[in-house]
XYZ file of C-alpha atoms in Angstrom:
419
model
C 0.003 -0.002 0.002
C 2.763 2.441 0.990
C 4.812 1.724 -2.132
C 1.783 1.937 -4.417
C 0.676 5.262 -2.923
C 4.063 6.868 -3.281
C 4.791 5.559 -6.758
C 1.435 6.861 -8.010
C 1.975 10.250 -6.385
C 5.475 10.286 -7.860
C 3.982 9.740 -11.314
C 1.562 12.617 -10.736
C 4.208 15.016 -9.455
C 7.040 13.954 -11.721
C 7.687 12.932 -15.283
C 9.055 9.498 -14.322
C 8.853 6.708 -11.808
C 11.448 6.274 -9.038
C 12.103 3.071 -7.132
C 10.546 3.150 -3.664
C 13.069 2.780 -0.869
C 12.545 -0.689 0.634
C 13.150 0.521 4.199
C 11.654 3.519 5.956
C 11.783 6.933 4.298
C 13.511 8.025 7.512
C 16.281 5.418 7.407
C 20.047 5.872 7.073
C 21.683 2.564 6.087
C 25.331 1.574 6.503
C 27.622 -0.953 4.872
C 31.298 -1.483 5.756
C 33.329 -3.854 3.581
C 36.820 -4.659 4.917
C 39.505 -6.154 2.660
C 42.518 -7.458 4.572
C 45.928 -7.480 2.851
C 49.312 -8.487 4.242
C 50.292 -4.847 4.772
C 47.028 -2.936 5.070
C 43.236 -2.935 5.454
C 41.092 -1.299 2.825
C 37.600 -0.211 3.778
C 34.724 0.503 1.453
C 32.066 2.328 3.477
C 28.650 3.147 2.033
C 25.966 5.317 3.630
C 22.573 5.080 1.946
C 20.254 7.876 3.141
C 16.524 7.736 2.389
C 14.446 10.698 1.270
C 13.828 12.600 4.508
C 17.398 12.417 5.925
C 18.707 13.508 2.517
C 16.326 16.465 2.470
C 17.489 17.543 5.931
C 21.213 17.131 5.247
C 21.804 20.759 4.325
C 25.402 20.781 5.597
C 26.622 18.387 2.904
C 29.059 20.165 0.579
C 31.870 17.840 -0.453
C 32.039 14.025 -0.463
C 35.703 13.862 0.538
C 35.145 16.233 3.446
C 32.169 14.196 4.638
C 34.213 10.985 4.396
C 36.960 12.580 6.501
C 34.353 13.472 9.130
C 32.897 9.987 8.912
C 36.313 8.436 9.650
C 36.107 9.794 13.205
C 33.322 7.284 13.967
C 35.414 4.297 12.799
C 37.330 2.401 15.484
C 39.728 -0.468 14.702
C 42.316 -2.342 16.739
C 44.846 -4.956 15.574
C 45.809 -6.774 18.765
C 46.853 -3.783 20.903
C 47.536 -1.417 18.019
C 45.107 1.344 17.072
C 44.448 1.598 13.327
C 43.886 4.933 11.595
C 41.832 5.120 8.413
C 42.831 7.663 5.766
C 40.509 8.723 2.950
C 41.621 7.254 -0.384
C 38.635 8.173 -2.536
C 35.109 9.535 -2.124
C 31.978 9.807 -4.214
C 28.315 10.723 -3.815
C 25.321 10.141 -6.057
C 21.711 11.155 -5.545
C 19.362 8.570 -7.075
C 15.741 9.750 -7.406
C 13.499 8.519 -4.619
C 9.804 8.634 -3.856
C 7.571 11.583 -4.724
C 10.444 13.295 -6.547
C 12.670 13.558 -3.487
C 16.335 12.551 -3.973
C 18.105 9.941 -1.897
C 21.859 9.988 -1.259
C 24.481 7.253 -1.561
C 27.848 8.306 -0.105
C 30.765 5.936 -0.793
C 34.043 6.363 1.082
C 37.226 4.410 0.362
C 39.725 4.222 3.236
C 43.034 2.537 3.896
C 44.852 1.739 7.141
C 48.391 0.391 7.562
C 48.445 -3.146 9.038
C 51.682 -5.137 8.738
C 50.833 -8.805 9.396
C 53.633 -11.214 10.354
C 51.492 -13.916 11.923
C 48.007 -14.327 13.358
C 46.417 -11.053 14.396
C 43.063 -10.326 16.049
C 41.250 -7.342 14.616
C 38.233 -5.554 16.062
C 36.262 -3.017 14.045
C 33.235 -0.878 14.931
C 31.243 1.873 13.224
C 29.263 4.375 15.328
C 28.365 6.835 12.550
C 24.866 8.281 13.079
C 24.272 5.579 15.670
C 20.834 6.904 16.668
C 19.393 6.799 13.139
C 17.227 3.784 12.270
C 18.341 1.639 9.339
C 20.249 -1.343 8.014
C 23.816 -1.936 9.284
C 26.093 -4.557 7.761
C 29.817 -5.415 7.920
C 31.760 -7.929 5.786
C 35.422 -8.982 5.864
C 37.435 -10.716 3.130
C 41.101 -11.615 2.856
C 43.405 -11.018 -0.109
C 46.202 -13.573 0.200
C 45.117 -13.673 3.854
C 43.068 -16.256 5.751
C 40.221 -14.540 7.619
C 37.746 -16.125 10.043
C 35.038 -14.875 12.383
C 33.093 -12.506 10.101
C 30.787 -12.826 7.064
C 32.431 -12.410 3.648
C 29.388 -11.793 1.429
C 27.021 -8.826 1.615
C 23.432 -10.050 1.755
C 22.234 -6.620 0.569
C 24.713 -6.300 -2.333
C 26.236 -3.302 -0.572
C 22.852 -1.686 0.136
C 21.579 -2.113 -3.412
C 19.144 -5.001 -2.929
C 17.692 -5.752 0.500
C 16.380 -9.279 1.190
C 12.599 -9.092 1.570
C 12.532 -11.570 4.441
C 14.785 -9.267 6.490
C 13.070 -5.937 5.835
C 10.820 -6.247 8.911
C 13.898 -6.915 11.073
C 16.880 -5.301 9.322
C 20.453 -6.250 10.121
C 22.045 -4.193 12.881
C 25.724 -5.199 12.864
C 27.857 -2.368 14.240
C 31.034 -4.236 15.236
C 32.993 -7.361 14.277
C 35.951 -9.282 15.683
C 37.989 -11.547 13.380
C 41.324 -13.341 13.051
C 43.662 -12.785 10.093
C 46.877 -14.521 9.115
C 48.887 -15.131 5.932
C 47.267 -17.843 3.830
C 44.710 -18.487 1.146
C 42.426 -15.511 0.616
C 38.641 -15.409 0.658
C 36.978 -16.048 -2.696
C 34.459 -13.267 -3.281
C 33.098 -11.181 -6.084
C 35.268 -8.061 -6.459
C 33.618 -4.846 -5.336
C 32.153 -2.694 -8.040
C 33.629 0.558 -9.241
C 33.130 3.654 -7.173
C 29.890 5.483 -7.861
C 27.932 2.634 -9.456
C 24.559 3.835 -8.191
C 22.178 5.081 -10.802
C 22.430 8.726 -11.797
C 19.284 8.792 -13.906
C 17.590 12.143 -13.632
C 13.841 12.439 -13.446
C 12.391 15.331 -15.450
C 9.696 17.566 -14.031
C 6.318 17.996 -15.572
C 6.335 21.405 -17.198
C 2.809 22.360 -16.216
C 0.327 20.797 -13.818
C -2.718 20.445 -16.068
C -6.280 20.581 -14.654
C -6.892 16.961 -15.710
C -3.801 15.704 -13.879
C -4.609 17.828 -10.817
C -8.198 16.599 -10.556
C -7.093 13.022 -11.108
C -4.496 13.337 -8.348
C -7.049 14.713 -5.883
C -9.556 11.937 -6.674
C -6.856 9.316 -6.346
C -5.835 10.844 -3.004
C -9.403 10.432 -1.776
C -9.404 6.764 -2.770
C -6.005 6.075 -1.225
C -6.923 7.869 2.006
C -10.067 5.758 2.259
C -8.063 2.588 1.622
C -5.441 3.585 4.206
C -8.121 4.083 6.870
C -9.429 0.562 6.198
C -6.068 -0.938 7.194
C -5.312 -1.869 10.842
C -4.684 1.098 13.109
C -6.190 4.516 13.847
C -7.894 3.206 16.987
C -10.764 1.554 15.116
C -10.995 -1.257 17.692
C -11.177 1.174 20.615
C -13.666 3.304 18.694
C -15.868 0.270 18.045
C -15.781 -0.790 21.696
C -16.765 2.661 22.866
C -19.544 3.262 20.347
C -21.055 -0.153 21.061
C -20.683 0.011 24.828
C -21.706 3.619 25.474
C -24.722 3.599 23.130
C -22.977 6.076 20.911
C -25.020 7.960 18.346
C -24.441 8.606 14.676
C -23.259 12.083 15.628
C -20.632 10.445 17.846
C -19.413 8.341 14.907
C -19.097 11.496 12.802
C -17.190 13.214 15.614
C -14.647 10.388 15.973
C -14.039 10.126 12.221
C -13.587 13.880 11.866
C -11.237 14.102 14.863
C -8.976 11.298 13.611
C -8.759 12.906 10.193
C -8.149 16.468 11.424
C -5.442 15.292 13.827
C -3.742 13.095 11.222
C -3.822 15.758 8.494
C -2.616 18.521 10.827
C 0.200 16.268 12.007
C 1.379 15.653 8.442
C 1.296 19.363 7.576
C 3.051 20.533 10.753
C 5.740 17.826 10.742
C 6.326 18.276 7.011
C 6.829 22.018 7.490
C 9.231 21.468 10.403
C 11.283 18.865 8.533
C 11.513 21.062 5.449
C 12.820 24.135 7.330
C 14.991 22.508 10.029
C 17.739 19.898 9.932
C 17.802 19.639 13.739
C 14.458 17.834 14.066
C 14.793 14.050 13.758
C 11.675 12.773 12.029
C 12.028 9.228 13.361
C 12.259 10.510 16.958
C 9.162 12.666 16.532
C 7.158 9.753 15.148
C 8.395 7.481 17.932
C 7.341 9.909 20.667
C 3.993 10.548 18.992
C 3.434 6.793 18.965
C 4.174 6.623 22.706
C 1.799 9.531 23.362
C -0.927 7.859 21.298
C -0.534 4.592 23.206
C -0.667 6.361 26.594
C -3.780 8.245 25.541
C -5.506 5.020 24.486
C -4.538 3.436 27.836
C -6.007 6.386 29.742
C -9.237 6.227 27.744
C -9.445 2.481 28.366
C -9.014 3.046 32.109
C -11.761 5.673 32.120
C -14.086 3.316 30.215
C -13.453 0.541 32.733
C -14.081 2.824 35.684
C -17.287 4.076 34.023
C -18.472 0.485 33.509
C -17.835 -0.436 37.159
C -19.625 2.667 38.433
C -22.515 2.038 36.039
C -22.979 -1.456 37.411
C -22.978 -0.107 40.968
C -25.639 2.504 40.086
C -27.847 -0.144 38.490
C -27.741 -2.260 41.637
C -28.520 0.811 43.738
C -31.455 1.812 41.496
C -32.974 -1.668 41.608
C -32.743 -1.686 45.401
C -34.431 1.717 45.857
C -36.847 1.606 42.926
C -35.706 4.809 41.265
C -33.248 5.939 38.644
C -30.868 8.803 38.086
C -30.488 10.886 34.968
C -27.240 10.815 33.066
C -27.676 13.855 30.882
C -24.867 15.633 32.700
C -22.335 13.203 31.190
C -22.662 14.334 27.592
C -19.743 16.726 27.837
C -17.460 14.134 29.360
C -18.440 11.586 26.728
C -17.690 13.970 23.913
C -14.336 14.730 25.491
C -13.613 10.995 25.525
C -14.598 10.696 21.869
C -12.318 13.568 20.901
C -9.473 12.057 22.911
C -9.979 8.723 21.171
C -9.930 10.419 17.784
C -6.748 12.323 18.649
C -5.082 9.072 19.747
C -6.055 7.393 16.482
C -4.669 10.178 14.286
C -1.737 11.397 16.346
C 0.978 9.572 14.366
C 1.282 11.065 10.848
C 1.472 8.715 7.881
C 5.096 8.605 6.587
C 3.715 8.088 3.067
C 1.625 11.261 3.160
C 4.580 13.053 4.758
C 6.910 12.129 1.892
C 4.316 13.225 -0.657
C 4.090 16.645 1.010
C 7.882 17.001 1.223
C 8.185 16.002 -2.430
C 5.726 18.709 -3.443
C 7.600 21.274 -1.337
C 10.895 20.284 -2.966
C 9.334 20.773 -6.405
C 8.006 24.216 -5.506
C 4.397 22.930 -5.502
C 3.660 23.241 -1.821
C 0.038 24.225 -2.394
C -0.572 21.105 -4.483
C 1.017 18.900 -1.814
C -1.268 20.435 0.820
C -4.307 19.799 -1.398
C -3.296 16.147 -1.845
C -2.793 15.674 1.912
C -6.179 17.294 2.615
C -7.854 15.043 0.040
C -6.121 12.051 1.581
C -7.545 13.098 4.971
C -11.057 13.472 3.584
C -10.827 9.934 2.205
C -9.777 8.716 5.655
C -12.717 10.521 7.243
C -15.150 8.889 4.841
C -14.000 5.354 5.715
C -13.773 5.897 9.479
C -17.144 7.644 9.642
C -18.802 4.961 7.502
C -17.377 2.278 9.806
C -18.730 4.073 12.879
C -22.183 4.616 11.347
C -22.360 0.987 10.270
C -21.443 -0.179 13.767
C -24.078 2.032 15.403
C -26.724 0.843 12.939
C -25.894 -2.831 13.488
C -25.980 -2.339 17.262
C -29.398 -0.683 17.080
C -30.769 -3.435 14.845
C -29.450 -6.222 17.095
C -30.809 -4.419 20.155
C -34.323 -4.334 18.663
C -34.117 -7.938 17.498
C -33.046 -9.387 20.861
C -34.118 -6.838 23.469
C -34.439 -9.261 26.335
C -31.640 -11.718 25.678
C -29.270 -12.674 28.451
C -26.326 -11.540 26.366
C -27.941 -8.157 25.840
C -28.597 -7.731 29.547
C -25.021 -8.711 30.337
C -23.554 -6.282 27.830
C -25.720 -3.465 29.145
C -24.702 -4.225 32.688
C -21.011 -3.813 31.859
C -21.353 -1.105 29.199
C -20.071 2.307 30.332
C -22.797 4.923 30.691
C -22.532 8.363 29.204
C -19.574 10.238 30.672
């Protein structure tokens, strides 16, 4: 779904199709390939930055300078001797990514002196951008040297082709320890030439025609509706509340609208912040928003449970005294709970919609990106509201069909009253 959405938007915004990054649009991926010789170690280090980190990397000027800075995060020891890596070559390419945003592939070639007379134990670690999420891989091969204790082949082809079965749990190898001694070398495929990554440019559409614009908006509506149908956005909590609290159709509309407004506002605000500041880490913001959303859902669940327990106590009290109490005063509290549930469901912005907005900003079509995000949100609202209305209708129908069933009495006993 994510790849389809972004490729389609890329086609609408651009004159070509770019390959979707297989990992997160927030990822920075690392590969370190060590080649051990009798007198030295050569290191081929690749940093593959996805769309959003590339957009925020405004300090990048020169590949060789960046590689020299990157060398400070490399740590290697041969027995008790500290190894120092010197830059031998450097290159950077910017393959087109999703929604017209570029990605960045920085390749650094280093060398470090290592005279080997007999067996030597080498440790190597890479702490570059250690807090960024992404793939991390290290390989070691020997050239006329026997090497053991580390993988020799790159399973990602040096960050060019990620195995699908590992995408949900990417490699995170940041350090290796291996033994090297004179002997038969490791048989591997020689590394490719520096700067192999594609340099194909993607041309911009000269003018955004009315037909293309309307088609993009309609497609955004459809994709937003499809996205809302997928797991998430608090639909389970929403269903439990609407069914248990005798929610109305107006309540279903309120929840759907709140989720959509929160989600759309989050995309617009975070997109603006990421486009104007390189200090804000998008992955950290999304992580904290996810924590906040989970805590909010937990609080709402606790309030629902307390309401159900109190409701049961009131029912027992009313039966014992032969009178009832009105609950009209709880409407405001219930609406507050519905709004809170909607905020929790839409608090984490969709990375796909975020990349679409950033792509439009990068192309100088900010207004069109905002329109697409708004249309995407309207599509979400349609699906979420329809789900809520359908649930309320089914509950009302089942309540009329089996008004006196034991199950109905039990559910009413435990259902939370109006807040």
